Amino acid sequence: YKCESYTGSLCRSILGTNFISVTNQNQKDIEQNLVDTLKILTKNQFLSPECHRSLLPMVCSFTYPLCDQDRLHVRSICRQ
């Protein structure tokens, strides 16, 4: 993986301009896959309103793990 500045728009409100961990896929491809997935998930009538509100922050944090300030280590989603 490598750390690079987030350049997308879908998760901008969650990630800002923080550095994220990316693998071999480029951010544009990841973002398109994420848009397609969220379209499917948000049409799910069984999701509660609370889940709908939490969906984007959760998916963005999982898809784009943040890098630490040193840009050498990836932060875990749930830190102790």
mmCIF file of C-alpha atoms in Angstrom:
data_model
loop_
_atom_site.group_PDB
_atom_site.id
_atom_site.type_symbol
_atom_site.label_atom_id
_atom_site.label_comp_id
_atom_site.label_asym_id
_atom_site.label_seq_id
_atom_site.Cartn_x
_atom_site.Cartn_y
_atom_site.Cartn_z
ATOM 1 C CA TYR A 1 0.000 0.000 0.000
ATOM 2 C CA LYS A 2 0.953 3.638 -0.231
ATOM 3 C CA CYS A 3 -0.338 6.826 1.352
ATOM 4 C CA GLU A 4 -1.611 9.643 -0.823
ATOM 5 C CA SER A 5 -3.891 12.636 -0.452
ATOM 6 C CA TYR A 6 -7.579 11.858 -0.960
ATOM 7 C CA THR A 7 -8.638 13.299 -4.328
ATOM 8 C CA GLY A 8 -12.222 12.057 -4.643
ATOM 9 C CA SER A 9 -15.452 13.851 -3.897
ATOM 10 C CA LEU A 10 -17.845 11.256 -2.463
ATOM 11 C CA CYS A 11 -16.033 10.932 0.874
ATOM 12 C CA ARG A 12 -14.700 14.508 1.037
ATOM 13 C CA SER A 13 -16.973 15.419 3.969
ATOM 14 C CA ILE A 14 -15.627 12.433 5.913
ATOM 15 C CA LEU A 15 -11.960 12.376 4.875
ATOM 16 C CA GLY A 16 -11.211 15.979 3.995
ATOM 17 C CA THR A 17 -7.751 16.203 2.475
ATOM 18 C CA ASN A 18 -6.208 13.596 4.768
ATOM 19 C CA PHE A 19 -3.776 11.042 3.470
ATOM 20 C CA ILE A 20 -5.339 7.657 2.771
ATOM 21 C CA SER A 21 -3.978 4.209 2.165
ATOM 22 C CA VAL A 22 -4.411 2.910 -1.372
ATOM 23 C CA THR A 23 -3.405 -0.332 -3.022
ATOM 24 C CA ASN A 24 -2.897 -1.032 -6.702
ATOM 25 C CA GLN A 25 -6.222 0.494 -7.799
ATOM 26 C CA ASN A 26 -6.300 4.197 -8.515
ATOM 27 C CA GLN A 27 -8.648 6.459 -6.577
ATOM 28 C CA LYS A 28 -10.873 7.133 -9.584
ATOM 29 C CA ASP A 29 -11.653 3.418 -10.006
ATOM 30 C CA ILE A 30 -12.187 2.950 -6.271
ATOM 31 C CA GLU A 31 -14.523 5.952 -6.186
ATOM 32 C CA GLN A 32 -16.609 4.623 -9.097
ATOM 33 C CA ASN A 33 -16.934 1.207 -7.442
ATOM 34 C CA LEU A 34 -17.957 2.931 -4.224
ATOM 35 C CA VAL A 35 -20.627 5.019 -5.993
ATOM 36 C CA ASP A 36 -22.051 1.879 -7.621
ATOM 37 C CA THR A 37 -22.076 -0.010 -4.308
ATOM 38 C CA LEU A 38 -23.721 2.843 -2.411
ATOM 39 C CA LYS A 39 -26.476 3.089 -5.030
ATOM 40 C CA ILE A 40 -27.353 -0.523 -4.294
ATOM 41 C CA LEU A 41 -27.069 -0.184 -0.523
ATOM 42 C CA THR A 42 -29.126 2.993 -0.253
ATOM 43 C CA LYS A 43 -32.004 1.378 -2.159
ATOM 44 C CA ASN A 44 -32.252 -1.283 0.551
ATOM 45 C CA GLN A 45 -35.608 -0.702 2.184
ATOM 46 C CA PHE A 46 -34.602 -2.718 5.237
ATOM 47 C CA LEU A 47 -31.973 -0.227 6.405
ATOM 48 C CA SER A 48 -33.097 1.869 9.329
ATOM 49 C CA PRO A 49 -32.740 5.673 9.180
ATOM 50 C CA GLU A 50 -29.833 5.381 11.636
ATOM 51 C CA CYS A 51 -28.043 2.971 9.315
ATOM 52 C CA HIS A 52 -28.610 5.251 6.331
ATOM 53 C CA ARG A 53 -26.969 8.129 8.230
ATOM 54 C CA SER A 54 -24.014 5.977 9.271
ATOM 55 C CA LEU A 55 -23.516 4.275 5.930
ATOM 56 C CA LEU A 56 -21.302 6.844 4.190
ATOM 57 C CA PRO A 57 -18.923 7.458 7.130
ATOM 58 C CA MET A 58 -18.577 3.726 7.690
ATOM 59 C CA VAL A 59 -18.017 2.831 4.034
ATOM 60 C CA CYS A 60 -15.583 5.714 3.471
ATOM 61 C CA SER A 61 -13.551 4.829 6.570
ATOM 62 C CA PHE A 62 -13.370 1.209 5.510
ATOM 63 C CA THR A 63 -12.629 1.874 1.827
ATOM 64 C CA TYR A 64 -10.083 4.622 2.456
ATOM 65 C CA PRO A 65 -8.156 3.891 5.674
ATOM 66 C CA LEU A 66 -6.372 7.004 6.937
ATOM 67 C CA CYS A 67 -2.603 7.123 7.190
ATOM 68 C CA ASP A 68 -0.862 8.424 10.296
ATOM 69 C CA GLN A 69 0.899 11.771 10.149
ATOM 70 C CA ASP A 70 4.177 10.065 9.242
ATOM 71 C CA ARG A 71 2.441 8.585 6.150
ATOM 72 C CA LEU A 72 4.174 5.289 6.859
ATOM 73 C CA HIS A 73 1.452 3.579 8.879
ATOM 74 C CA VAL A 74 -2.242 3.036 8.338
ATOM 75 C CA ARG A 75 -4.575 3.854 11.229
ATOM 76 C CA SER A 76 -6.989 1.158 12.248
ATOM 77 C CA ILE A 77 -10.648 2.190 12.030
ATOM 78 C CA CYS A 78 -11.215 1.482 15.712
ATOM 79 C CA ARG A 79 -8.339 2.716 17.837
ATOM 80 C CA GLN A 80 -7.955 1.830 21.483
#
